[in-house]
Coordinates of C-alpha atoms in Angstrom, one line a residue:
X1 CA -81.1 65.9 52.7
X2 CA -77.8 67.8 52.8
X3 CA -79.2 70.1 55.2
X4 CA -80.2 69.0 58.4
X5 CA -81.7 72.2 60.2
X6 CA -82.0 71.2 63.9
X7 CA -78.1 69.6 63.4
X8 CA -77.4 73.4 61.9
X9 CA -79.1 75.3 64.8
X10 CA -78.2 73.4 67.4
X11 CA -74.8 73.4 67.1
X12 CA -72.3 75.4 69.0
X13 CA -71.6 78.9 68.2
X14 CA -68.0 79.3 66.5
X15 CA -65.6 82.2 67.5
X16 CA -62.7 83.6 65.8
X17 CA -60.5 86.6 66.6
X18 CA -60.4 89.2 64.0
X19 CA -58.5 91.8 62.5
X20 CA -58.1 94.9 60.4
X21 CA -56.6 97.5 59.3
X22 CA -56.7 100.6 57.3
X23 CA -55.6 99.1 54.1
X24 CA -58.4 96.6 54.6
X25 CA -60.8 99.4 55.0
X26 CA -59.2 101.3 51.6
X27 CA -59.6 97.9 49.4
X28 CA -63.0 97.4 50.2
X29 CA -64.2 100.9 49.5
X30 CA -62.3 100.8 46.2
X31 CA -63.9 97.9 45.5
X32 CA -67.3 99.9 46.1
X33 CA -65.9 102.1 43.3
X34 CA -64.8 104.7 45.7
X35 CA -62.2 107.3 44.4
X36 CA -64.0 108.7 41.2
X37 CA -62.9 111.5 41.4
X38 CA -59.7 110.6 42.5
X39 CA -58.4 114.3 44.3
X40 CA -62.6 114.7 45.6
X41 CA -62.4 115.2 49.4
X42 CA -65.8 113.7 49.5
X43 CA -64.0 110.9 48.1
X44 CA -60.3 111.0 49.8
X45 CA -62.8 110.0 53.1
X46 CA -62.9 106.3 51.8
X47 CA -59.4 106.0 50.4
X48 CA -57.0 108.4 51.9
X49 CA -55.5 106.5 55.9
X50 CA -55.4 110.1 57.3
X51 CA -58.7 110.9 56.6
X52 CA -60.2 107.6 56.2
X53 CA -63.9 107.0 57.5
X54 CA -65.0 103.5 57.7
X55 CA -68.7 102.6 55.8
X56 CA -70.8 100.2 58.2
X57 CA -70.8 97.5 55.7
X58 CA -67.5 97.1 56.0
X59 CA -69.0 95.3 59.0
X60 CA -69.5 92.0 56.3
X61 CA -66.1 91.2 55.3
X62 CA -63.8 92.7 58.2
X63 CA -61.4 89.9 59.1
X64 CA -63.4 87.9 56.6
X65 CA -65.4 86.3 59.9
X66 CA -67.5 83.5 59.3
X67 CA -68.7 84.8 55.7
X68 CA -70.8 83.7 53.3
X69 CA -69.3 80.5 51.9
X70 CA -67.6 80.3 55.3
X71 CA -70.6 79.6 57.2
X72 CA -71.7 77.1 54.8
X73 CA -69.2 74.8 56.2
X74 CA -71.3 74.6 59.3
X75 CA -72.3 71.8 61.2
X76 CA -75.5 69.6 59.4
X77 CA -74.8 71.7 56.0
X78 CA -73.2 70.2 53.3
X79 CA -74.5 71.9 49.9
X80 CA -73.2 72.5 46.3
X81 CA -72.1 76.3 46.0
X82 CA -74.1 76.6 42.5
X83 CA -77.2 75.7 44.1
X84 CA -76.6 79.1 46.5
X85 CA -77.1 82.6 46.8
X86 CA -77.5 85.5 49.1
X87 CA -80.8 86.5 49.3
X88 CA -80.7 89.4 52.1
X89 CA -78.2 91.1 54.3
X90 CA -79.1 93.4 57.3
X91 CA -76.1 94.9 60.0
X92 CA -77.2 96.7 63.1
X93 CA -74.6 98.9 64.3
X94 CA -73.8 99.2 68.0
X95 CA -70.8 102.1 67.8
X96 CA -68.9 103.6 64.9
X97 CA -66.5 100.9 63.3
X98 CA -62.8 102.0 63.9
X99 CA -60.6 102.3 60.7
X100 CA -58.3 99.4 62.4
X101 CA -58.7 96.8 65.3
X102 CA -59.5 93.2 66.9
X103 CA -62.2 91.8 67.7
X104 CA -64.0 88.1 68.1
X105 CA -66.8 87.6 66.0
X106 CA -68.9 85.0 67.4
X107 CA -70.9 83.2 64.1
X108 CA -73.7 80.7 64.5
X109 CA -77.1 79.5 62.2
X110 CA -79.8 81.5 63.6
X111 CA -82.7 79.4 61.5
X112 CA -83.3 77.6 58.8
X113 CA -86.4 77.7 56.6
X114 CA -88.6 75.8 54.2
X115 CA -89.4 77.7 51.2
X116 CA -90.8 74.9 49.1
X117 CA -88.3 74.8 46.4
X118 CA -85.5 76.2 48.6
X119 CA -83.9 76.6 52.5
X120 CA -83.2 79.4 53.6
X121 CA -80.5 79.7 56.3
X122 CA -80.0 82.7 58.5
X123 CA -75.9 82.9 59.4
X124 CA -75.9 85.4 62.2
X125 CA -72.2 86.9 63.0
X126 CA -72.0 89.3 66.0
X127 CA -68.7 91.2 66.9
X128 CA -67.2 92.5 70.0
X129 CA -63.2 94.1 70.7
X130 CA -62.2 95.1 74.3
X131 CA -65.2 98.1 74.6
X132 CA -67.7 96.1 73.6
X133 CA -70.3 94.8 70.9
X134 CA -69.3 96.1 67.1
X135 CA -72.3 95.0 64.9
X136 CA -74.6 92.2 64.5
X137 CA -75.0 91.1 61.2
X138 CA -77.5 88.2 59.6
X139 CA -76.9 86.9 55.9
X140 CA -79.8 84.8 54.5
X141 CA -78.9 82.7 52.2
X142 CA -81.3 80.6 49.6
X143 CA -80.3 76.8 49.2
X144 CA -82.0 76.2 45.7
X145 CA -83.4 72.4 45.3
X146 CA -83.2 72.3 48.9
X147 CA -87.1 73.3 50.7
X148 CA -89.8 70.7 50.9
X149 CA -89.3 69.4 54.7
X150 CA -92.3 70.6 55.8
X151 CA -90.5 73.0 57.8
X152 CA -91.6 76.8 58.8
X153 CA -91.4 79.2 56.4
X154 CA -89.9 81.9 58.1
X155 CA -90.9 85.6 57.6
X156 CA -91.3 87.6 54.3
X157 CA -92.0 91.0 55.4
X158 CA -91.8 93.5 52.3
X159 CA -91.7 97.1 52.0
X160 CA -93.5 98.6 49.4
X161 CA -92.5 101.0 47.3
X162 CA -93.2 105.1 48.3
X163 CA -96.4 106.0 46.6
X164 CA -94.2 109.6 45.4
X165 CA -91.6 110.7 43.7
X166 CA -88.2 110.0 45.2
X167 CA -85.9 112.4 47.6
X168 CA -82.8 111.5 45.2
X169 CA -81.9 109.5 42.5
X170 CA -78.3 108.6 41.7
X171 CA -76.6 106.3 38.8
X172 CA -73.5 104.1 40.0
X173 CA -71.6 102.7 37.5
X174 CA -70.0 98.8 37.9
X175 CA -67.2 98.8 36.3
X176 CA -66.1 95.8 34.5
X177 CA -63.2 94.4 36.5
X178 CA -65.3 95.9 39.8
X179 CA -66.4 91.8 41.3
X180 CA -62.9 90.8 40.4
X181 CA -61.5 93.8 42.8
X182 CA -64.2 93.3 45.7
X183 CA -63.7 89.8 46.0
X184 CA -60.3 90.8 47.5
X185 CA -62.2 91.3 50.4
X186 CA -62.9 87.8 51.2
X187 CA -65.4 86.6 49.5
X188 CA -63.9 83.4 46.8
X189 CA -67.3 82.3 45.3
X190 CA -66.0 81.7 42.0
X191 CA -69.5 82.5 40.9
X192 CA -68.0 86.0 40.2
X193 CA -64.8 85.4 38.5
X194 CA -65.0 82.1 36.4
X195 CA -67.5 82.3 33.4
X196 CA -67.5 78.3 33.0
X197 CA -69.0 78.3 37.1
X198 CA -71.0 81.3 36.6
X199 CA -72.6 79.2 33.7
X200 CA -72.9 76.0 36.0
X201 CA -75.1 78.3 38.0
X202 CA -77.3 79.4 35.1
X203 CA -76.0 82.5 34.2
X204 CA -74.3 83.4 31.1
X205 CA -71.0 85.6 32.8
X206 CA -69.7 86.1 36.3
X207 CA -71.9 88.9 38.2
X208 CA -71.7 91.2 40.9
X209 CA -71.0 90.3 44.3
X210 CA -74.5 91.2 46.0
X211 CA -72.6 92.5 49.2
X212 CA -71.2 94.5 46.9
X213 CA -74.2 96.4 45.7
X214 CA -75.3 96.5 49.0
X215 CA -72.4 98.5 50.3
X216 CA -72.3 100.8 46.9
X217 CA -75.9 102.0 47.4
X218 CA -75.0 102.4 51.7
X219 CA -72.2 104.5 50.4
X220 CA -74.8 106.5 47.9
X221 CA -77.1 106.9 50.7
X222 CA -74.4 108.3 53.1
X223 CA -72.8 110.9 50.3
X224 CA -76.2 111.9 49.3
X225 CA -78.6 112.2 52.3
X226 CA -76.1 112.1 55.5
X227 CA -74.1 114.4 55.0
X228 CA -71.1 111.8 53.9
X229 CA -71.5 111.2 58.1
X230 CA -71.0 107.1 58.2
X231 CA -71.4 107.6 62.0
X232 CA -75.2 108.6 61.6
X233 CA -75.6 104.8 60.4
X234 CA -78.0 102.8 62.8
X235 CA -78.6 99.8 60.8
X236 CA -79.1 98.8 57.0
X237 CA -81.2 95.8 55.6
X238 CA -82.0 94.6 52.0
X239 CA -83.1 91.5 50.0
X240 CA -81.3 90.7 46.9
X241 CA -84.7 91.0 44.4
X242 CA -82.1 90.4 41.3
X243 CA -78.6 90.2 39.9
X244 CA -76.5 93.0 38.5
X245 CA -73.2 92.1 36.0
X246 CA -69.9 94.0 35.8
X247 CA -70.7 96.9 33.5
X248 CA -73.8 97.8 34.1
X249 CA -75.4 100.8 36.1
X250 CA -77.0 101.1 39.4
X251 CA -79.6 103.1 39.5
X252 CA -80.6 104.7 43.2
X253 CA -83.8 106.0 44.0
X254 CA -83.9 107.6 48.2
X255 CA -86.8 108.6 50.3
X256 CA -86.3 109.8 52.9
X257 CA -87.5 110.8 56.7
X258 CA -88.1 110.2 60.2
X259 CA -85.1 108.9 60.7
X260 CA -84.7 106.1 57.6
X261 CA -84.1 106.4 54.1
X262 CA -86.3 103.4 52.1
X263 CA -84.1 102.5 49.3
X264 CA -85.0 100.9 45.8
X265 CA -81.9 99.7 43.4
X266 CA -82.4 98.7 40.0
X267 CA -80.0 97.7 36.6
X268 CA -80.5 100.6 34.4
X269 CA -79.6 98.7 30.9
X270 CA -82.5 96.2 31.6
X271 CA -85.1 98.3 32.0
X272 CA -85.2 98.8 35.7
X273 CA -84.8 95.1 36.6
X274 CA -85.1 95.3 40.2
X275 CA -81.2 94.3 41.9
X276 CA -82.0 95.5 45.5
X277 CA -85.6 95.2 47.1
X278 CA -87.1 96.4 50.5
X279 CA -84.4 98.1 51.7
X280 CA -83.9 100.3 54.4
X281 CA -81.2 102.8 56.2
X282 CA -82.1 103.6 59.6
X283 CA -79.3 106.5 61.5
X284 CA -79.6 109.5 63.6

């Protein structure tokens, strides 16, 4: 088996010093579609240096850090890309991200689990500069092809659904050249840039980074319920429930209280198909 999860576990934890700066904060929030309106102040917060805010999920490609395809590369894991995708992302925050710094991010595989038809390995990536720890952040990542050990099956907690109307509802456009922009930001899976891959992987074009929907609808939930205050941001989890493609629409549906906002995504042009599932925005 390519994956040999007490090999993956086991192994040592990698550390890397890491950098940014305020341009790498501007790319990735254009790359969110920030700066529509151009002149908005409400939007000048992501894209102008002296005003510039940073968005928490920033947090998963500052100084690129281990990454997704990155930590693939880890000891007792030797996979085909096409057989992979992201199937959640969560960040806990620990301070306010500055718009520019170093750090080390310290990257290791949490766990690994059988899913029958699929592993599922948990890359955990925590970050600390000089005043200490940043963020913690865990990517799971499905391994299609690649379950069947006999090995645990990890957790599946789900959040259902409000049983009420939503807080707010917002519509984000992708637009078409969007992935090709984001992946600027580190992330080289070709999955969403070369159609001939993307089809290798079953699909018939390129779609949407899923970190990439993850940080538009953060960035919807900030502008529309906090206030446009990234600070207030705690933490922010999701599962990838579906894929989005270049062109479509994002449609965001917020509940909010108590301190979290419970977070639903879907594609509007196919009916509602669900893109981000069981999410959840926890601040101050």
């Amino acid at each position: 088996m390519p994956i040999d999860p007490a090999k993956a576990v086991a192994a040592e934890p990698r550390s890397a010093e890491i950098s940014w700066d305020h341009k790498d904060v501007q790319l990735y929030h254009l790359g969110l579609g920030a700066g529509v309106p151009a002149t908005d102040p409400d939007e000048l917060r992501y894209t102008l240096e002296s005003r510039l805010h940073v968005l928490p999920s920033f947090a998963t490609v500052a100084g690129a850090g281990m990454g997704v395809v990155g930590g693939l590369s880890a000891p007792g894991i030797d996979i085909d890309l096409a057989a992979v995708l992201h199937g959640g992302q969560s960040i806990t925050l620990h301070r306010p991200l500055p718009t520019g710094g170093r750090a080390v991010s310290t990257s290791r595989v949490a766990a690994v689990y059988d899913k029958g038809k699929a592993a599922v390995l948990v890359l955990r990536s925590e970050a600390a500069d000089e005043d200490g720890p940043l963020w913690t952040s865990d990517a799971s990542i499905f391994v299609r092809g690649e379950g069947g050990w006999g090995g645990d099956r990890g957790p599946s907690e789900r959040l259902p659904v409000p049983d009420r109307a939503p807080d707010a509802t917002v519509e984000r456009p992708i637009r078409e050249e969007q992935a090709l922009l984001y992946r600027l930001s580190g992330d080289w899976n070709p999955l969403h840039a070369d159609p001939e891959f993307a089809k290798l992987a079953g699909f018939d074009r390129p779609i949407l980074h899923g970190l990439c929907s993850y940080g538009m609808t953060l960035k919807a939930v900030v502008d529309t319920v906090l206030g446009g205050d990234v600070t207030r941001v705690r933490s922010y989890r999701t599962r990838f429930a579906g894929i989005v493609f270049p062109g479509e629409t994002l449609r965001i549906r917020m509940w909010a209280g108590d301190g979290r906002v419970q977070v639903a995504v879907t594609a509007v042009e196919r009916d509602d198909a669900p893109v981000l599932a069981d999410t959840l925005v926890e601040h101050s």
